Coordinates of N, CA, C and O and ligand atoms in Angstrom, one line a residue:
M1 N 17.2 9.0 21.0 CA 18.6 9.4 20.9 C 19.2 8.7 19.7 O 19.2 7.5 19.5
I2 N 19.8 9.5 18.8 CA 20.4 9.0 17.6 C 21.7 8.4 17.9 O 22.5 9.0 18.6
H3 N 22.1 7.3 17.2 CA 23.4 6.6 17.4 C 24.5 7.5 16.9 O 24.3 8.2 15.8
P4 N 25.6 7.6 17.6 CA 26.7 8.5 17.1 C 27.2 8.3 15.8 O 27.8 9.2 15.2
D5 N 27.1 7.0 15.2 CA 27.6 6.7 13.9 C 26.6 7.1 12.8 O 26.9 6.9 11.6
I6 N 25.5 7.5 13.2 CA 24.4 7.8 12.2 C 24.4 9.3 11.9 O 24.3 10.2 12.8
E7 N 24.5 9.6 10.6 CA 24.5 11.0 10.1 C 23.1 11.6 10.2 O 22.9 12.7 10.7
S8 N 22.1 10.9 9.8 CA 20.7 11.4 9.9 C 19.7 10.2 9.8 O 20.1 9.1 9.3
I9 N 18.5 10.5 10.2 CA 17.5 9.4 10.1 C 16.8 9.5 8.8 O 16.3 10.6 8.4
L10 N 16.8 8.4 8.1 CA 16.2 8.4 6.7 C 14.7 8.0 6.9 O 13.9 8.7 6.2
I11 N 14.4 7.0 7.7 CA 13.0 6.7 7.9 C 12.8 6.4 9.4 O 13.5 5.5 10.0
S12 N 11.9 7.2 10.0 CA 11.8 7.1 11.5 C 11.0 5.8 11.9 O 10.3 5.2 11.1
T13 N 11.1 5.5 13.2 CA 10.3 4.4 13.7 C 8.8 4.5 13.4 O 8.2 3.5 13.0
E14 N 8.3 5.7 13.5 CA 6.9 6.0 13.3 C 6.6 5.8 11.8 O 5.5 5.2 11.4
E15 N 7.4 6.3 11.0 CA 7.2 6.1 9.5 C 7.3 4.7 9.1 O 6.5 4.2 8.3
I16 N 8.2 3.9 9.7 CA 8.3 2.5 9.4 C 7.0 1.8 9.8 O 6.5 1.0 9.0
D17 N 6.5 2.2 10.9 CA 5.3 1.5 11.4 C 4.1 1.8 10.5 O 3.4 0.9 10.2
S18 N 4.0 3.0 10.0 CA 2.9 3.2 9.1 C 3.1 2.5 7.7 O 2.1 2.1 7.1
I19 N 4.3 2.4 7.3 CA 4.6 1.7 6.0 C 4.2 0.2 6.2 O 3.6 -0.4 5.4
V20 N 4.6 -0.4 7.4 CA 4.3 -1.8 7.6 C 2.8 -2.0 7.7 O 2.3 -3.0 7.2
T21 N 2.1 -1.1 8.3 CA 0.7 -1.2 8.5 C 0.0 -1.2 7.1 O -0.9 -2.0 6.8
R22 N 0.5 -0.3 6.2 CA 0.0 -0.3 4.8 C 0.3 -1.6 4.1 O -0.6 -2.1 3.4
L23 N 1.5 -2.1 4.2 CA 1.8 -3.3 3.5 C 1.0 -4.5 4.0 O 0.5 -5.3 3.2
A24 N 0.8 -4.5 5.3 CA 0.0 -5.6 5.9 C -1.4 -5.6 5.3 O -2.0 -6.6 5.0
A25 N -2.0 -4.4 5.2 CA -3.3 -4.2 4.7 C -3.4 -4.7 3.2 O -4.4 -5.3 2.8
E26 N -2.4 -4.3 2.5 CA -2.4 -4.8 1.0 C -2.3 -6.3 1.0 O -3.0 -6.9 0.1
I27 N -1.5 -6.9 1.8 CA -1.3 -8.3 1.8 C -2.6 -9.0 2.3 O -3.0 -10.0 1.7
D28 N -3.2 -8.5 3.3 CA -4.5 -9.0 3.8 C -5.5 -9.0 2.7 O -6.3 -10.0 2.5
R29 N -5.6 -8.0 2.0 CA -6.6 -7.8 0.9 C -6.3 -8.9 -0.2 O -7.2 -9.6 -0.7
D30 N -5.1 -9.1 -0.5 CA -4.7 -10.0 -1.7 C -4.7 -11.5 -1.3 O -4.8 -12.4 -2.1
Y31 N -4.6 -11.8 0.0 CA -4.5 -13.2 0.5 C -5.7 -13.6 1.3 O -5.6 -14.6 1.9
A32 N -6.8 -12.9 1.2 CA -8.0 -13.3 1.9 C -8.6 -14.5 1.1 O -8.5 -14.6 -0.1
G33 N -9.3 -15.3 1.9 CA -10.0 -16.4 1.2 C -9.4 -17.8 1.6 O -8.2 -17.9 1.8
D34 N -10.3 -18.8 1.6 CA -9.9 -20.1 2.0 C -9.0 -20.8 1.1 O -8.3 -21.8 1.4
D35 N -8.9 -20.3 -0.2 CA -8.1 -21.0 -1.2 C -6.6 -20.5 -1.1 O -5.8 -21.0 -1.8
K36 N -6.3 -19.6 -0.2 CA -4.9 -19.1 0.0 C -4.2 -19.7 1.2 O -4.8 -20.0 2.2
N37 N -2.9 -20.0 1.0 CA -2.1 -20.5 2.1 C -0.8 -19.7 2.2 O 0.2 -20.1 1.6
L38 N -0.9 -18.6 2.8 CA 0.2 -17.6 2.8 C 1.3 -18.1 3.7 O 1.1 -18.4 4.9
V39 N 2.5 -18.2 3.1 CA 3.7 -18.5 3.9 C 4.7 -17.4 3.7 O 5.2 -17.1 2.6
L40 N 5.0 -16.6 4.8 CA 6.0 -15.6 4.7 C 7.4 -16.2 4.8 O 7.6 -17.0 5.7
V41 N 8.3 -15.9 3.9 CA 9.6 -16.5 3.9 C 10.6 -15.4 4.1 O 10.8 -14.5 3.2
C42 N 11.2 -15.3 5.3 CA 12.1 -14.3 5.7 C 13.5 -14.6 5.2 O 14.0 -15.8 5.4
I43 N 14.1 -13.7 4.5 CA 15.5 -13.9 4.0 C 16.5 -13.4 5.0 O 16.6 -12.1 5.2
L44 N 17.1 -14.3 5.7 CA 18.0 -13.9 6.8 C 19.3 -13.2 6.3 O 19.7 -13.5 5.1
K45 N 19.9 -12.3 7.0 CA 19.5 -11.9 8.4 C 18.7 -10.6 8.3 O 17.9 -10.3 9.2
G46 N 18.9 -9.8 7.3 CA 18.4 -8.4 7.4 C 16.9 -8.3 7.5 O 16.5 -7.2 8.0
S47 N 16.2 -9.3 7.1 CA 14.7 -9.1 7.0 C 14.0 -9.4 8.3 O 12.8 -9.3 8.4
V48 N 14.8 -9.9 9.3 CA 14.1 -10.5 10.5 C 13.3 -9.4 11.3 O 12.2 -9.8 11.8
V49 N 13.8 -8.2 11.4 CA 13.0 -7.2 12.1 C 11.7 -6.8 11.4 O 10.7 -6.7 12.0
F50 N 11.9 -6.6 10.1 CA 10.7 -6.3 9.3 C 9.7 -7.4 9.3 O 8.5 -7.2 9.5
M51 N 10.2 -8.6 9.2 CA 9.3 -9.8 9.2 C 8.5 -9.9 10.5 O 7.3 -10.1 10.5
G52 N 9.2 -9.6 11.6 CA 8.5 -9.7 12.9 C 7.4 -8.7 13.0 O 6.3 -9.0 13.5
D53 N 7.7 -7.5 12.5 CA 6.6 -6.5 12.6 C 5.5 -6.7 11.6 O 4.3 -6.6 11.9
L54 N 5.9 -7.2 10.4 CA 4.9 -7.4 9.4 C 3.9 -8.5 9.8 O 2.7 -8.4 9.6
M55 N 4.4 -9.6 10.3 CA 3.6 -10.8 10.6 C 2.6 -10.5 11.7 O 1.5 -11.0 11.7
K56 N 2.9 -9.5 12.6 CA 2.0 -9.2 13.7 C 0.8 -8.3 13.1 O -0.2 -8.3 13.8
K57 N 1.0 -7.7 12.0 CA 0.0 -6.8 11.5 C -0.9 -7.5 10.4 O -1.9 -7.0 10.0
I58 N -0.4 -8.6 10.0 CA -1.2 -9.4 9.0 C -2.3 -10.1 9.7 O -2.0 -10.8 10.8
T59 N -3.6 -10.1 9.2 CA -4.7 -10.7 10.0 C -5.1 -12.0 9.3 O -5.8 -12.8 10.0
V60 N -4.8 -12.2 8.0 CA -5.2 -13.5 7.4 C -4.3 -14.6 8.0 O -3.2 -14.3 8.5
P61 N -4.7 -15.9 7.9 CA -3.8 -16.9 8.5 C -2.5 -16.9 7.8 O -2.4 -16.8 6.5
V62 N -1.4 -17.1 8.5 CA -0.1 -17.0 7.9 C 0.8 -18.0 8.6 O 0.8 -18.2 9.9
Q63 N 1.7 -18.6 7.8 CA 2.8 -19.4 8.4 C 4.1 -18.7 8.1 O 4.1 -17.8 7.2
I64 N 5.1 -19.0 8.8 CA 6.4 -18.4 8.5 C 7.5 -19.5 8.3 O 7.4 -20.6 8.7
D65 N 8.5 -19.0 7.5 CA 9.7 -19.9 7.2 C 10.9 -19.0 7.0 O 10.7 -17.8 6.8
F66 N 12.0 -19.6 6.8 CA 13.3 -18.8 6.7 C 14.2 -19.4 5.7 O 14.3 -20.6 5.5
M67 N 14.9 -18.5 5.0 CA 15.9 -18.9 4.0 C 17.1 -18.0 4.2 O 17.0 -16.9 4.8
K68 N 18.3 -18.4 3.8 CA 19.4 -17.6 3.8 C 20.2 -17.7 2.5 O 20.4 -18.8 2.0
A69 N 20.5 -16.6 1.9 CA 21.2 -16.6 0.6 C 22.4 -15.7 0.7 O 22.3 -14.7 1.5
S70 N 23.4 -15.9 -0.1 CA 24.4 -14.9 -0.2 C 25.0 -14.9 -1.6 O 25.0 -15.9 -2.3
S71 N 25.3 -13.7 -2.0 CA 25.9 -13.6 -3.3 C 27.4 -13.7 -3.2 O 27.9 -13.2 -2.2
Y72 N 28.1 -14.4 -4.1 CA 29.5 -14.4 -3.9 C 30.1 -13.7 -5.1 O 29.6 -13.5 -6.1
G73 N 31.4 -13.2 -4.8 CA 32.0 -12.3 -5.7 C 32.8 -11.3 -4.9 O 32.8 -11.5 -3.7
S74 N 33.3 -10.3 -5.5 CA 34.1 -9.3 -4.7 C 33.5 -8.0 -4.8 O 32.6 -7.7 -5.7
G75 N 33.8 -7.1 -3.8 CA 33.4 -5.7 -3.9 C 32.0 -5.6 -3.3 O 31.4 -6.5 -2.7
T76 N 31.4 -4.4 -3.4 CA 30.1 -4.1 -2.8 C 29.0 -4.4 -3.7 O 27.8 -4.4 -3.3
T77 N 29.2 -4.6 -5.0 CA 28.1 -4.9 -5.9 C 27.9 -6.4 -6.0 O 28.9 -7.2 -6.2
S78 N 26.7 -6.8 -5.9 CA 26.3 -8.2 -5.9 C 26.7 -8.8 -7.3 O 26.6 -8.2 -8.3
S79 N 27.3 -10.0 -7.3 CA 27.8 -10.6 -8.5 C 26.7 -11.2 -9.4 O 26.9 -11.5 -10.5
G80 N 25.5 -11.6 -8.7 CA 24.5 -12.3 -9.5 C 24.6 -13.8 -9.3 O 23.7 -14.5 -9.6
N81 N 25.7 -14.2 -8.7 CA 25.8 -15.7 -8.4 C 25.4 -15.8 -7.0 O 26.0 -15.4 -6.0
I82 N 24.3 -16.5 -6.8 CA 23.7 -16.6 -5.5 C 23.8 -18.0 -4.9 O 23.6 -19.0 -5.6
N83 N 24.3 -18.1 -3.7 CA 24.4 -19.3 -2.9 C 23.2 -19.4 -2.0 O 22.9 -18.5 -1.3
I84 N 22.5 -20.6 -1.9 CA 21.5 -20.8 -0.9 C 22.2 -21.4 0.3 O 22.6 -22.6 0.2
L85 N 22.2 -20.7 1.4 CA 22.9 -21.2 2.6 C 21.9 -22.0 3.5 O 22.3 -22.8 4.3
L86 N 20.6 -21.6 3.4 CA 19.6 -22.3 4.1 C 18.4 -22.3 3.2 O 17.9 -21.3 2.8
D87 N 17.9 -23.5 2.9 CA 16.8 -23.7 1.9 C 15.5 -24.0 2.7 O 15.5 -24.5 3.8
L88 N 14.4 -23.9 2.0 CA 13.1 -24.4 2.5 C 13.1 -25.9 2.5 O 13.5 -26.5 1.5
K89 N 12.6 -26.5 3.5 CA 12.5 -28.0 3.5 C 11.1 -28.5 3.7 O 10.8 -29.6 4.1
R90 N 10.1 -27.7 3.2 CA 8.7 -28.0 3.4 C 8.3 -29.1 2.4 O 8.7 -29.0 1.2
K91 N 7.5 -30.0 2.8 CA 7.0 -31.0 1.9 C 5.7 -30.6 1.2 O 5.3 -31.2 0.2
D92 N 5.1 -29.5 1.8 CA 3.8 -29.1 1.3 C 4.0 -27.9 0.3 O 3.0 -27.1 0.1
I93 N 5.1 -27.7 -0.3 CA 5.4 -26.5 -1.1 C 4.4 -26.3 -2.2 O 4.1 -25.1 -2.6
A94 N 3.9 -27.4 -2.7 CA 2.9 -27.2 -3.9 C 1.6 -26.5 -3.4 O 0.9 -26.0 -4.2
D95 N 1.4 -26.5 -2.1 CA 0.2 -25.9 -1.6 C 0.5 -24.5 -1.0 O -0.4 -23.9 -0.3
C96 N 1.7 -24.0 -1.2 CA 2.1 -22.7 -0.5 C 2.0 -21.5 -1.4 O 2.6 -21.6 -2.6
D97 N 1.4 -20.5 -0.9 CA 1.5 -19.2 -1.6 C 2.6 -18.4 -0.9 O 2.3 -17.8 0.2
I98 N 3.8 -18.4 -1.5 CA 4.9 -17.9 -0.8 C 5.1 -16.4 -1.0 O 4.9 -15.9 -2.1
L99 N 5.3 -15.6 0.1 CA 5.6 -14.2 0.0 C 7.0 -14.0 0.6 O 7.2 -14.2 1.8
I100 N 8.0 -13.8 -0.3 CA 9.4 -13.6 0.1 C 9.5 -12.2 0.8 O 9.1 -11.2 0.2
V101 N 10.0 -12.2 2.0 CA 10.1 -10.9 2.8 C 11.6 -10.5 2.8 O 12.5 -11.1 3.3
E102 N 11.8 -9.3 2.2 CA 13.2 -8.8 2.1 C 13.3 -7.4 2.8 O 12.3 -6.7 2.8
D103 N 14.4 -7.1 3.3 CA 14.6 -5.8 3.9 C 15.0 -4.8 2.8 O 14.5 -3.6 2.9
I104 N 15.7 -5.2 1.8 CA 16.2 -4.2 0.8 C 16.4 -4.9 -0.5 O 16.9 -6.1 -0.6
I105 N 16.1 -4.3 -1.6 CA 16.5 -4.7 -3.0 C 17.5 -3.7 -3.5 O 17.3 -2.5 -3.5
D106 N 18.6 -4.3 -4.0 CA 19.6 -3.5 -4.5 C 19.8 -3.8 -6.0 O 19.0 -3.3 -6.9
S107 N 20.7 -4.7 -6.3 CA 20.8 -5.1 -7.7 C 19.6 -5.9 -8.2 O 19.3 -5.9 -9.4
G108 N 18.9 -6.5 -7.3 CA 17.7 -7.4 -7.6 C 18.1 -8.8 -7.8 O 17.3 -9.7 -8.0
N109 N 19.4 -9.1 -7.8 CA 19.9 -10.5 -8.1 C 19.4 -11.5 -7.1 O 19.0 -12.6 -7.5
T110 N 19.4 -11.2 -5.8 CA 19.0 -12.1 -4.8 C 17.5 -12.5 -5.0 O 17.2 -13.7 -5.1
L111 N 16.7 -11.5 -5.1 CA 15.2 -11.8 -5.2 C 14.9 -12.5 -6.5 O 14.1 -13.5 -6.5
N112 N 15.5 -12.1 -7.6 CA 15.3 -12.7 -8.9 C 15.6 -14.2 -8.9 O 14.8 -15.0 -9.3
F113 N 16.7 -14.5 -8.2 CA 17.2 -15.9 -8.1 C 16.2 -16.7 -7.2 O 15.8 -17.8 -7.5
L114 N 15.8 -16.1 -6.1 CA 15.0 -16.8 -5.1 C 13.6 -17.1 -5.7 O 13.0 -18.2 -5.4
I115 N 13.0 -16.2 -6.4 CA 11.7 -16.4 -7.1 C 11.8 -17.6 -8.0 O 11.0 -18.5 -7.9
D116 N 12.8 -17.6 -8.8 CA 13.0 -18.7 -9.8 C 13.2 -20.0 -9.0 O 12.6 -21.1 -9.3
H117 N 14.0 -20.0 -8.0 CA 14.3 -21.2 -7.2 C 13.1 -21.8 -6.5 O 12.8 -23.0 -6.6
L118 N 12.2 -20.9 -6.0 CA 11.0 -21.4 -5.3 C 10.0 -21.9 -6.2 O 9.2 -22.8 -6.0
M119 N 9.9 -21.2 -7.4 CA 9.0 -21.7 -8.4 C 9.4 -23.1 -8.9 O 8.6 -24.0 -9.1
R120 N 10.7 -23.3 -9.1 CA 11.2 -24.6 -9.5 C 11.0 -25.7 -8.5 O 10.8 -26.8 -8.9
K121 N 11.0 -25.3 -7.2 CA 10.7 -26.2 -6.2 C 9.2 -26.6 -6.1 O 8.9 -27.5 -5.4
G122 N 8.4 -25.9 -6.9 CA 7.0 -26.2 -7.0 C 6.0 -25.4 -6.2 O 4.9 -25.9 -6.1
A123 N 6.4 -24.3 -5.7 CA 5.5 -23.4 -5.0 C 4.3 -23.1 -5.9 O 4.4 -22.9 -7.1
R124 N 3.1 -22.9 -5.2 CA 1.9 -22.6 -6.0 C 2.0 -21.2 -6.5 O 1.6 -20.9 -7.7
S125 N 2.5 -20.3 -5.7 CA 2.7 -18.9 -6.2 C 3.9 -18.3 -5.4 O 4.1 -18.7 -4.2
V126 N 4.6 -17.4 -6.0 CA 5.7 -16.7 -5.3 C 5.6 -15.2 -5.6 O 5.6 -14.8 -6.7
K127 N 5.4 -14.4 -4.5 CA 5.4 -13.0 -4.6 C 6.5 -12.4 -3.6 O 7.1 -13.1 -2.8
T128 N 6.7 -11.1 -3.7 CA 7.8 -10.5 -3.0 C 7.3 -9.2 -2.3 O 6.5 -8.4 -2.9
V129 N 7.8 -9.0 -1.1 CA 7.6 -7.7 -0.4 C 8.9 -7.2 0.1 O 9.7 -8.0 0.6
T130 N 9.2 -5.9 -0.1 CA 10.5 -5.4 0.4 C 10.2 -4.1 1.2 O 9.3 -3.3 0.8
L131 N 10.9 -3.9 2.3 CA 10.8 -2.7 3.0 C 11.4 -1.5 2.3 O 10.8 -0.5 2.1
L132 N 12.6 -1.7 1.7 CA 13.3 -0.7 1.0 C 13.7 -1.1 -0.4 O 13.9 -2.3 -0.6
D133 N 13.7 -0.2 -1.3 CA 14.1 -0.5 -2.7 C 15.0 0.6 -3.2 O 14.7 1.8 -3.0
K134 N 16.1 0.2 -3.8 CA 17.1 1.1 -4.4 C 17.1 0.9 -5.9 O 18.0 0.2 -6.4
P135 N 16.1 1.3 -6.6 CA 16.0 1.0 -8.1 C 17.2 1.5 -8.9 O 17.5 1.0 -9.9
S136 N 17.8 2.6 -8.4 CA 19.0 3.1 -9.1 C 20.2 2.2 -9.1 O 21.1 2.4 -9.9
R137 N 20.1 1.1 -8.2 CA 21.2 0.2 -8.1 C 21.0 -1.1 -8.9 O 21.8 -2.0 -8.9
R138 N 19.8 -1.2 -9.6 CA 19.4 -2.4 -10.3 C 20.5 -2.8 -11.3 O 21.0 -2.0 -12.1
A139 N 20.7 -4.2 -11.4 CA 21.6 -4.7 -12.4 C 21.0 -4.4 -13.8 O 19.7 -4.4 -13.9
P140 N 21.8 -4.2 -14.8 CA 21.3 -3.8 -16.1 C 20.2 -4.8 -16.6 O 19.2 -4.4 -17.2
H141 N 20.4 -6.1 -16.4 CA 19.5 -7.1 -17.0 C 18.2 -7.2 -16.1 O 17.3 -7.9 -16.5
L142 N 18.2 -6.5 -15.0 CA 17.0 -6.5 -14.1 C 16.3 -5.1 -14.0 O 15.6 -4.9 -13.0
K143 N 16.6 -4.3 -14.9 CA 16.1 -2.9 -14.9 C 14.6 -2.8 -14.6 O 14.1 -1.9 -14.0
D144 N 13.8 -3.8 -15.2 CA 12.4 -3.7 -15.0 C 11.9 -4.6 -13.9 O 10.7 -4.8 -13.7
F145 N 12.8 -5.1 -13.0 CA 12.4 -6.0 -11.9 C 11.8 -5.1 -10.8 O 12.5 -4.2 -10.3
N146 N 10.6 -5.5 -10.3 CA 10.0 -4.7 -9.2 C 9.4 -5.7 -8.3 O 8.8 -6.8 -8.7
P147 N 9.4 -5.4 -7.0 CA 8.7 -6.3 -6.0 C 7.1 -6.1 -6.2 O 6.7 -5.1 -6.7
D148 N 6.4 -7.1 -5.6 CA 4.9 -7.0 -5.7 C 4.4 -6.0 -4.7 O 3.4 -5.3 -4.9
Y149 N 5.1 -5.9 -3.5 CA 4.7 -4.9 -2.5 C 6.0 -4.1 -2.1 O 7.0 -4.7 -1.8
H150 N 5.9 -2.8 -2.1 CA 7.0 -1.9 -1.9 C 6.8 -1.1 -0.6 O 5.7 -0.5 -0.4
G151 N 7.8 -1.1 0.3 CA 7.7 -0.1 1.4 C 8.1 1.2 1.0 O 7.2 2.0 0.6
A152 N 9.4 1.5 0.9 CA 9.9 2.9 0.5 C 10.9 2.7 -0.6 O 11.8 1.8 -0.5
I153 N 10.9 3.7 -1.5 CA 12.0 3.7 -2.5 C 13.0 4.8 -2.0 O 12.6 5.9 -1.6
I154 N 14.3 4.4 -1.9 CA 15.3 5.3 -1.4 C 16.4 5.5 -2.4 O 16.6 4.7 -3.3
D155 N 17.1 6.6 -2.2 CA 18.3 6.9 -3.0 C 19.4 5.9 -2.7 O 19.4 5.2 -1.7
D156 N 20.5 6.0 -3.4 CA 21.7 5.2 -3.2 C 22.5 5.7 -2.0 O 23.6 6.2 -2.2
V157 N 21.9 5.5 -0.8 CA 22.6 6.0 0.4 C 23.0 4.7 1.2 O 22.4 3.7 1.0
F158 N 23.9 4.9 2.2 CA 24.3 3.8 3.0 C 23.4 3.7 4.2 O 23.5 4.3 5.3
A159 N 22.3 2.9 4.0 CA 21.2 2.8 5.0 C 21.5 1.6 5.9 O 21.9 0.5 5.5
V160 N 21.4 1.8 7.2 CA 21.5 0.8 8.3 C 20.4 0.9 9.3 O 19.7 2.0 9.3
G161 N 20.2 -0.1 10.0 CA 19.2 -0.1 11.1 C 17.9 -0.9 10.7 O 17.8 -1.3 9.5
F162 N 17.1 -1.3 11.6 CA 15.9 -2.0 11.4 C 16.2 -3.3 10.6 O 15.5 -3.7 9.7
G163 N 17.3 -4.0 11.0 CA 17.7 -5.2 10.4 C 18.9 -5.1 9.5 O 19.7 -6.0 9.3
L164 N 19.1 -3.9 8.9 CA 20.2 -3.7 7.9 C 21.5 -3.4 8.7 O 21.5 -2.6 9.6
D165 N 22.6 -3.9 8.2 CA 23.8 -3.8 8.9 C 24.9 -3.2 8.1 O 24.8 -3.0 6.9
Y166 N 26.0 -2.8 8.8 CA 27.3 -2.6 8.2 C 28.3 -3.4 9.0 O 28.4 -3.2 10.2
N167 N 28.9 -4.4 8.4 CA 29.8 -5.3 9.2 C 29.1 -5.9 10.4 O 29.7 -5.9 11.5
E168 N 27.8 -6.3 10.2 CA 27.0 -6.9 11.3 C 26.6 -6.0 12.4 O 26.0 -6.4 13.4
K169 N 26.9 -4.7 12.3 CA 26.5 -3.7 13.3 C 25.2 -3.0 12.9 O 24.9 -2.9 11.7
Y170 N 24.6 -2.3 13.8 CA 23.4 -1.4 13.6 C 22.1 -2.1 13.3 O 21.1 -1.4 13.1
R171 N 22.1 -3.5 13.3 CA 20.8 -4.1 12.9 C 19.7 -3.8 13.9 O 18.5 -3.8 13.5
A172 N 20.0 -3.6 15.2 CA 19.0 -3.4 16.2 C 18.5 -2.0 16.3 O 17.6 -1.7 17.1
L173 N 19.0 -1.0 15.5 CA 18.5 0.3 15.6 C 17.0 0.3 15.2 O 16.6 -0.4 14.2
P174 N 16.1 1.0 15.9 CA 14.7 1.0 15.6 C 14.2 1.9 14.5 O 13.1 2.0 14.3
Y175 N 15.2 2.4 13.8 CA 14.9 3.3 12.6 C 15.9 3.0 11.5 O 16.9 2.3 11.7
I176 N 15.7 3.5 10.3 CA 16.6 3.4 9.2 C 17.4 4.7 9.2 O 16.9 5.8 9.1
G177 N 18.7 4.6 9.4 CA 19.6 5.8 9.4 C 20.6 5.7 8.3 O 20.9 4.6 7.7
I178 N 21.2 6.9 8.0 CA 22.3 6.9 7.0 C 23.6 7.0 7.8 O 23.8 7.8 8.7
L179 N 24.5 6.0 7.5 CA 25.7 5.9 8.2 C 26.7 7.0 7.8 O 26.8 7.4 6.6
K180 N 27.4 7.5 8.8 CA 28.4 8.6 8.5 C 29.5 8.0 7.7 O 30.0 6.9 8.0
P181 N 29.9 8.7 6.6 CA 30.9 8.2 5.7 C 32.2 7.8 6.4 O 32.9 6.9 6.1
E182 N 32.6 8.6 7.5 CA 33.9 8.3 8.1 C 33.8 6.9 8.8 O 34.9 6.3 9.0
V183 N 32.7 6.4 9.1 CA 32.6 5.1 9.7 C 33.1 4.0 8.7 O 33.9 3.1 9.1
Y184 N 32.6 4.0 7.5 CA 33.0 3.0 6.6 C 34.3 3.3 5.9 O 35.0 2.4 5.4
H185 N 34.7 4.6 5.8 CA 36.0 4.9 5.2 C 37.1 4.5 6.1 O 38.1 4.0 5.7
T186 N 36.9 4.7 7.5 CA 38.0 4.3 8.4 C 38.1 2.8 8.6 O 39.2 2.3 8.8
E187 N 37.0 2.1 8.4 CA 37.0 0.6 8.6 C 37.4 -0.2 7.4 O 37.7 -1.4 7.5
Q188 N 37.4 0.4 6.2 CA 37.6 -0.4 5.0 C 39.1 -0.4 4.7 O 39.9 0.4 5.1
Ligands
PRP201 C1 21.0 -8.0 1.5 C2 19.5 -7.9 1.4 C3 19.1 -8.8 0.3 C4 20.3 -8.5 -0.7 C5 19.8 -7.5 -1.7 O1 21.4 -9.1 2.1 O2 18.9 -8.4 2.6 O3 19.0 -10.1 0.6 O4 21.4 -8.0 0.1 O5 20.9 -7.3 -2.6 P1 20.7 -7.5 -4.2 O6 19.4 -7.0 -4.6 O7 21.9 -6.8 -4.8 O8 20.8 -9.0 -4.4 P2 22.9 -9.3 2.6 O9 23.6 -10.2 1.6 O10 23.5 -8.0 2.9 O11 22.8 -10.2 3.9 P3 22.1 -9.9 5.3 O12 20.6 -9.8 5.1 O13 22.4 -11.1 6.2 O14 22.7 -8.6 5.9

């Protein structure tokens, strides 16, 4: 049953499942071997549902960790100024092959900042996986920025569900849906 605030389903539960299966297989292939120490870093909060599904499908040894970042500024477009609200506190970071897990890339500012931040902290390697990507929203200086592993490329629509929110709602929907415009027009 579709939620009454959802206009249409963009990516169904079944489609998400096959996307996550594919991504896990790609990650398994690239992180196989005793010389790898894969650490999935979930960027709270939106990535938590994707992270939970992805880690279950990865078969190589994996550890998990969490970070929280927020961009500050006004309006709906990310400012590029990123605050780290929860940082990694690992002492073994020099031995970690970090894979940052994101639900969505929009301007690219958050991921671009986090990659640099984790490399500066001394991680052995830092790669990125995103469930959704909106390349049309990329900041001008990040036009060529791409994640290492891609779920689905989507248009510039208001996507919610499977971790993604609007005003903290809809994160628990088991699919990615497009929010009805009247929902965000009446609440803004
Ligand atoms: C979203 C998303 C990314 C970021 C992407 O998080 O999870 O972290 O925005 O945007 P960018 O590419 O323009 O930087 P959000 O700040 O909405 O927080 P949330 O995950 O807690 O909902």
